Amino acid sequence: PQTIHDFGGFPQALYDVRYPAPGSPSLAYETKRIIKKAQVGLDDQWGLDHGTWSVVKHLYPKADVPVIQMSIDYTKDARYHYELASELAPLRRKGILIIGSGNMVHNLGMIAWDKLDTDSYGFDWALEANEKMKKFILSDDHASLINYKAQGKAFDLAIPSPEHYLPLIYSLGLKENQEKITLFNDKAVAGSLTMTSLKID
């Protein structure tokens, strides 16, 4: 799959990145077969956009692990995505790594560009939303995260559009009851982003 640079206004080094990971048609077909809640289309031309390669290249820098990328229909609500995630569970149980790539707090329109190099700088609303999200995550309160539009102004600012938030919902939808969540990389960036990540095992 080609490396897609679907963004603008960032340093040239990002546009120079190539991540030549192989695809996996067999995994793509298996994924299509097990999903019943949505109609799945297969595309062997699109490639890997930055939502995939910007994360996976740090995990597998040699690009020697097959990767498929799933798109998200952000016209559907969070409950739909949470339920759809459960249909992917058989893949995870077979040992396939599923990554939900995004940012819990992601408001590019309010970035403090002059604070981009300041370590862990977040606006009050971004920090408030991030703390509430972490509390909900660690207490397995998935309902509050699914119902994110009812969580107040901080959440409204943190999630102006859902495409960066919904991968979290997929990750939580895949969590088994006995599994534990570990948070890491918990810091704010440029005021209106957080890089807080979680691992489920």
mmCIF file of C-alpha atoms in Angstrom:
data_model
loop_
_atom_site.group_PDB
_atom_site.id
_atom_site.type_symbol
_atom_site.label_atom_id
_atom_site.label_comp_id
_atom_site.label_asym_id
_atom_site.label_seq_id
_atom_site.Cartn_x
_atom_site.Cartn_y
_atom_site.Cartn_z
ATOM 1 C CA PRO A 1 0.000 0.000 0.000
ATOM 2 C CA GLN A 2 1.142 3.517 -0.745
ATOM 3 C CA THR A 3 1.963 5.983 2.043
ATOM 4 C CA ILE A 4 -0.654 8.737 2.056
ATOM 5 C CA HIS A 5 0.124 12.204 3.451
ATOM 6 C CA ASP A 6 -3.393 13.459 4.115
ATOM 7 C CA PHE A 7 -2.631 16.674 6.023
ATOM 8 C CA GLY A 8 -1.313 20.155 5.427
ATOM 9 C CA GLY A 9 0.901 22.773 7.032
ATOM 10 C CA PHE A 10 3.301 20.435 8.807
ATOM 11 C CA PRO A 11 7.109 20.081 8.588
ATOM 12 C CA GLN A 12 8.527 18.623 5.375
ATOM 13 C CA ALA A 13 9.962 15.647 7.254
ATOM 14 C CA LEU A 14 6.432 14.257 7.665
ATOM 15 C CA TYR A 15 5.800 14.432 3.920
ATOM 16 C CA ASP A 16 9.052 12.580 3.292
ATOM 17 C CA VAL A 17 8.001 9.559 5.365
ATOM 18 C CA ARG A 18 7.416 6.335 3.442
ATOM 19 C CA TYR A 19 6.088 3.304 5.252
ATOM 20 C CA PRO A 20 6.111 0.339 2.837
ATOM 21 C CA ALA A 21 4.347 -2.212 5.052
ATOM 22 C CA PRO A 22 2.751 -5.085 3.143
ATOM 23 C CA GLY A 23 -1.011 -5.374 3.093
ATOM 24 C CA SER A 24 -2.933 -8.552 3.846
ATOM 25 C CA PRO A 25 -5.765 -9.374 1.442
ATOM 26 C CA SER A 26 -6.569 -12.532 3.406
ATOM 27 C CA LEU A 27 -7.044 -10.557 6.632
ATOM 28 C CA ALA A 28 -9.115 -7.956 4.801
ATOM 29 C CA TYR A 29 -11.414 -10.673 3.430
ATOM 30 C CA GLU A 30 -11.697 -12.317 6.850
ATOM 31 C CA THR A 31 -12.582 -8.973 8.430
ATOM 32 C CA LYS A 32 -15.277 -8.398 5.809
ATOM 33 C CA ARG A 33 -16.644 -11.903 6.435
ATOM 34 C CA ILE A 34 -17.049 -11.572 10.205
ATOM 35 C CA ILE A 35 -18.600 -8.093 10.265
ATOM 36 C CA LYS A 36 -22.395 -8.202 10.065
ATOM 37 C CA LYS A 37 -23.399 -4.796 11.451
ATOM 38 C CA ALA A 38 -21.953 -2.813 8.546
ATOM 39 C CA GLN A 39 -21.459 -3.315 4.850
ATOM 40 C CA VAL A 40 -17.705 -3.586 4.352
ATOM 41 C CA GLY A 41 -16.054 -2.650 1.084
ATOM 42 C CA LEU A 42 -12.525 -3.728 0.197
ATOM 43 C CA ASP A 43 -10.064 -1.333 -1.459
ATOM 44 C CA ASP A 44 -6.549 -2.358 -2.486
ATOM 45 C CA GLN A 45 -5.695 1.064 -3.955
ATOM 46 C CA TRP A 46 -6.107 3.513 -1.079
ATOM 47 C CA GLY A 47 -2.998 2.738 0.989
ATOM 48 C CA LEU A 48 -2.128 3.762 4.543
ATOM 49 C CA ASP A 49 -2.907 7.309 5.656
ATOM 50 C CA HIS A 50 -1.269 9.140 8.553
ATOM 51 C CA GLY A 51 -3.731 7.710 11.056
ATOM 52 C CA THR A 52 -2.018 4.383 10.505
ATOM 53 C CA TRP A 53 1.606 4.915 9.509
ATOM 54 C CA SER A 54 2.334 7.694 12.015
ATOM 55 C CA VAL A 55 1.706 5.174 14.806
ATOM 56 C CA VAL A 56 2.680 1.811 13.328
ATOM 57 C CA LYS A 57 6.068 2.991 12.051
ATOM 58 C CA HIS A 58 7.195 3.458 15.668
ATOM 59 C CA LEU A 59 6.013 -0.029 16.639
ATOM 60 C CA TYR A 60 7.403 -1.794 13.578
ATOM 61 C CA PRO A 61 10.048 0.501 12.058
ATOM 62 C CA LYS A 62 11.160 -2.114 9.525
ATOM 63 C CA ALA A 63 7.652 -2.131 7.991
ATOM 64 C CA ASP A 64 7.783 -5.925 8.015
ATOM 65 C CA VAL A 65 4.346 -6.621 9.548
ATOM 66 C CA PRO A 66 1.236 -6.834 7.324
ATOM 67 C CA VAL A 67 -1.159 -3.935 7.938
ATOM 68 C CA ILE A 68 -4.739 -3.273 6.907
ATOM 69 C CA GLN A 69 -6.516 -0.032 7.659
ATOM 70 C CA MET A 70 -10.208 0.274 8.442
ATOM 71 C CA SER A 71 -12.148 3.437 7.728
ATOM 72 C CA ILE A 72 -14.691 4.866 10.156
ATOM 73 C CA ASP A 73 -18.156 6.044 9.208
ATOM 74 C CA TYR A 74 -18.335 9.119 11.395
ATOM 75 C CA THR A 75 -21.948 9.758 10.401
ATOM 76 C CA LYS A 76 -22.856 6.938 12.825
ATOM 77 C CA ASP A 77 -23.102 7.530 16.554
ATOM 78 C CA ALA A 78 -20.672 6.214 19.148
ATOM 79 C CA ARG A 79 -23.006 3.421 20.270
ATOM 80 C CA TYR A 80 -22.994 2.020 16.733
ATOM 81 C CA HIS A 81 -19.183 1.947 16.698
ATOM 82 C CA TYR A 82 -18.969 0.406 20.159
ATOM 83 C CA GLU A 83 -21.243 -2.437 19.071
ATOM 84 C CA LEU A 84 -19.425 -2.865 15.763
ATOM 85 C CA ALA A 85 -16.123 -3.217 17.622
ATOM 86 C CA SER A 86 -17.345 -6.385 19.316
ATOM 87 C CA GLU A 87 -17.544 -8.050 15.901
ATOM 88 C CA LEU A 88 -13.771 -7.631 15.573
ATOM 89 C CA ALA A 89 -13.098 -9.582 18.763
ATOM 90 C CA PRO A 90 -12.403 -12.895 16.966
ATOM 91 C CA LEU A 91 -9.466 -11.259 15.187
ATOM 92 C CA ARG A 92 -7.987 -10.061 18.460
ATOM 93 C CA ARG A 93 -8.414 -13.486 20.027
ATOM 94 C CA LYS A 94 -6.385 -14.929 17.144
ATOM 95 C CA GLY A 95 -3.498 -12.629 18.070
ATOM 96 C CA ILE A 96 -4.094 -9.842 15.558
ATOM 97 C CA LEU A 97 -3.119 -6.457 17.000
ATOM 98 C CA ILE A 98 -5.930 -3.913 16.667
ATOM 99 C CA ILE A 99 -4.920 -0.278 17.108
ATOM 100 C CA GLY A 100 -7.375 2.567 17.641
ATOM 101 C CA SER A 101 -5.425 5.577 16.390
ATOM 102 C CA GLY A 102 -6.532 9.102 17.209
ATOM 103 C CA ASN A 103 -6.540 11.652 20.015
ATOM 104 C CA MET A 104 -9.060 11.827 22.833
ATOM 105 C CA VAL A 105 -8.664 15.617 22.813
ATOM 106 C CA HIS A 106 -8.161 16.884 19.262
ATOM 107 C CA ASN A 107 -9.105 20.452 18.322
ATOM 108 C CA LEU A 108 -6.784 21.637 15.546
ATOM 109 C CA GLY A 109 -8.691 24.905 15.232
ATOM 110 C CA MET A 110 -7.575 25.990 18.705
ATOM 111 C CA ILE A 111 -3.932 24.866 18.677
ATOM 112 C CA ALA A 112 -1.468 27.232 20.342
ATOM 113 C CA TRP A 113 1.220 26.977 17.672
ATOM 114 C CA ASP A 114 3.586 29.092 19.781
ATOM 115 C CA LYS A 115 3.397 26.403 22.495
ATOM 116 C CA LEU A 116 4.085 23.451 20.201
ATOM 117 C CA ASP A 117 7.518 22.876 21.723
ATOM 118 C CA THR A 118 6.372 23.499 25.306
ATOM 119 C CA ASP A 119 6.363 20.268 27.275
ATOM 120 C CA SER A 120 2.858 19.126 28.257
ATOM 121 C CA TYR A 121 0.911 22.357 27.708
ATOM 122 C CA GLY A 122 -2.887 22.137 27.747
ATOM 123 C CA PHE A 123 -5.745 24.604 27.977
ATOM 124 C CA ASP A 124 -7.948 24.220 31.057
ATOM 125 C CA TRP A 125 -10.822 22.700 29.069
ATOM 126 C CA ALA A 126 -8.463 20.204 27.380
ATOM 127 C CA LEU A 127 -7.031 19.077 30.699
ATOM 128 C CA GLU A 128 -10.514 18.841 32.217
ATOM 129 C CA ALA A 129 -11.801 16.687 29.347
ATOM 130 C CA ASN A 130 -8.704 14.501 29.414
ATOM 131 C CA GLU A 131 -8.991 13.887 33.155
ATOM 132 C CA LYS A 132 -12.682 12.999 32.893
ATOM 133 C CA MET A 133 -11.985 10.652 29.998
ATOM 134 C CA LYS A 134 -9.244 8.887 31.952
ATOM 135 C CA LYS A 135 -11.563 8.516 34.946
ATOM 136 C CA PHE A 136 -14.272 6.985 32.767
ATOM 137 C CA ILE A 137 -11.756 4.678 31.061
ATOM 138 C CA LEU A 138 -10.191 3.380 34.268
ATOM 139 C CA SER A 139 -13.570 2.824 35.939
ATOM 140 C CA ASP A 140 -14.966 0.981 32.883
ATOM 141 C CA ASP A 141 -17.642 3.660 32.518
ATOM 142 C CA HIS A 142 -18.019 3.119 28.792
ATOM 143 C CA ALA A 143 -21.548 4.529 28.800
ATOM 144 C CA SER A 144 -20.312 8.039 29.659
ATOM 145 C CA LEU A 145 -17.684 7.874 26.916
ATOM 146 C CA ILE A 146 -20.235 6.638 24.401
ATOM 147 C CA ASN A 147 -22.544 9.482 25.464
ATOM 148 C CA TYR A 148 -19.734 12.032 25.082
ATOM 149 C CA LYS A 149 -22.037 14.737 23.705
ATOM 150 C CA ALA A 150 -23.725 14.962 27.109
ATOM 151 C CA GLN A 151 -20.516 15.550 29.065
ATOM 152 C CA GLY A 152 -20.381 19.332 28.887
ATOM 153 C CA LYS A 153 -18.445 22.182 27.317
ATOM 154 C CA ALA A 154 -14.962 20.723 27.837
ATOM 155 C CA PHE A 155 -15.943 17.617 25.861
ATOM 156 C CA ASP A 156 -17.555 19.760 23.160
ATOM 157 C CA LEU A 157 -14.279 21.613 22.680
ATOM 158 C CA ALA A 158 -12.192 18.446 22.921
ATOM 159 C CA ILE A 159 -14.260 16.618 20.276
ATOM 160 C CA PRO A 160 -15.351 19.164 17.645
ATOM 161 C CA SER A 161 -15.653 16.260 15.183
ATOM 162 C CA PRO A 162 -15.643 12.572 16.109
ATOM 163 C CA GLU A 163 -13.117 10.915 13.791
ATOM 164 C CA HIS A 164 -10.206 11.206 16.237
ATOM 165 C CA TYR A 165 -12.334 10.175 19.222
ATOM 166 C CA LEU A 166 -14.145 7.135 17.837
ATOM 167 C CA PRO A 167 -11.028 4.898 17.746
ATOM 168 C CA LEU A 168 -11.110 5.045 21.563
ATOM 169 C CA ILE A 169 -14.664 3.705 21.449
ATOM 170 C CA TYR A 170 -13.509 0.806 19.270
ATOM 171 C CA SER A 171 -10.700 -0.009 21.683
ATOM 172 C CA LEU A 172 -13.055 -0.039 24.656
ATOM 173 C CA GLY A 173 -15.593 -2.096 22.732
ATOM 174 C CA LEU A 174 -12.927 -4.780 22.321
ATOM 175 C CA LYS A 175 -11.967 -4.919 25.994
ATOM 176 C CA GLU A 176 -12.768 -8.201 27.719
ATOM 177 C CA ASN A 177 -14.202 -8.069 31.264
ATOM 178 C CA GLN A 178 -11.127 -9.483 32.978
ATOM 179 C CA GLU A 179 -8.637 -7.299 31.121
ATOM 180 C CA LYS A 180 -6.836 -4.318 32.608
ATOM 181 C CA ILE A 181 -6.126 -0.925 31.083
ATOM 182 C CA THR A 182 -2.810 0.876 31.432
ATOM 183 C CA LEU A 183 -2.465 4.544 30.502
ATOM 184 C CA PHE A 184 0.744 5.927 29.030
ATOM 185 C CA ASN A 185 2.070 8.926 27.095
ATOM 186 C CA ASP A 186 -0.351 11.072 29.088
ATOM 187 C CA LYS A 187 0.484 14.618 28.129
ATOM 188 C CA ALA A 188 -1.089 17.607 26.460
ATOM 189 C CA VAL A 189 0.358 19.207 23.338
ATOM 190 C CA ALA A 190 -0.051 22.772 22.057
ATOM 191 C CA GLY A 191 -3.025 23.498 24.289
ATOM 192 C CA SER A 192 -5.755 21.624 22.454
ATOM 193 C CA LEU A 193 -4.396 18.107 21.905
ATOM 194 C CA THR A 194 -3.669 15.239 24.241
ATOM 195 C CA MET A 195 -1.512 12.246 23.395
ATOM 196 C CA THR A 196 -2.894 10.074 26.219
ATOM 197 C CA SER A 197 -2.805 6.439 25.141
ATOM 198 C CA LEU A 198 -4.015 3.180 26.599
ATOM 199 C CA LYS A 199 -3.033 -0.451 26.431
ATOM 200 C CA ILE A 200 -5.499 -3.263 27.077
ATOM 201 C CA ASP A 201 -4.183 -6.624 28.247
#
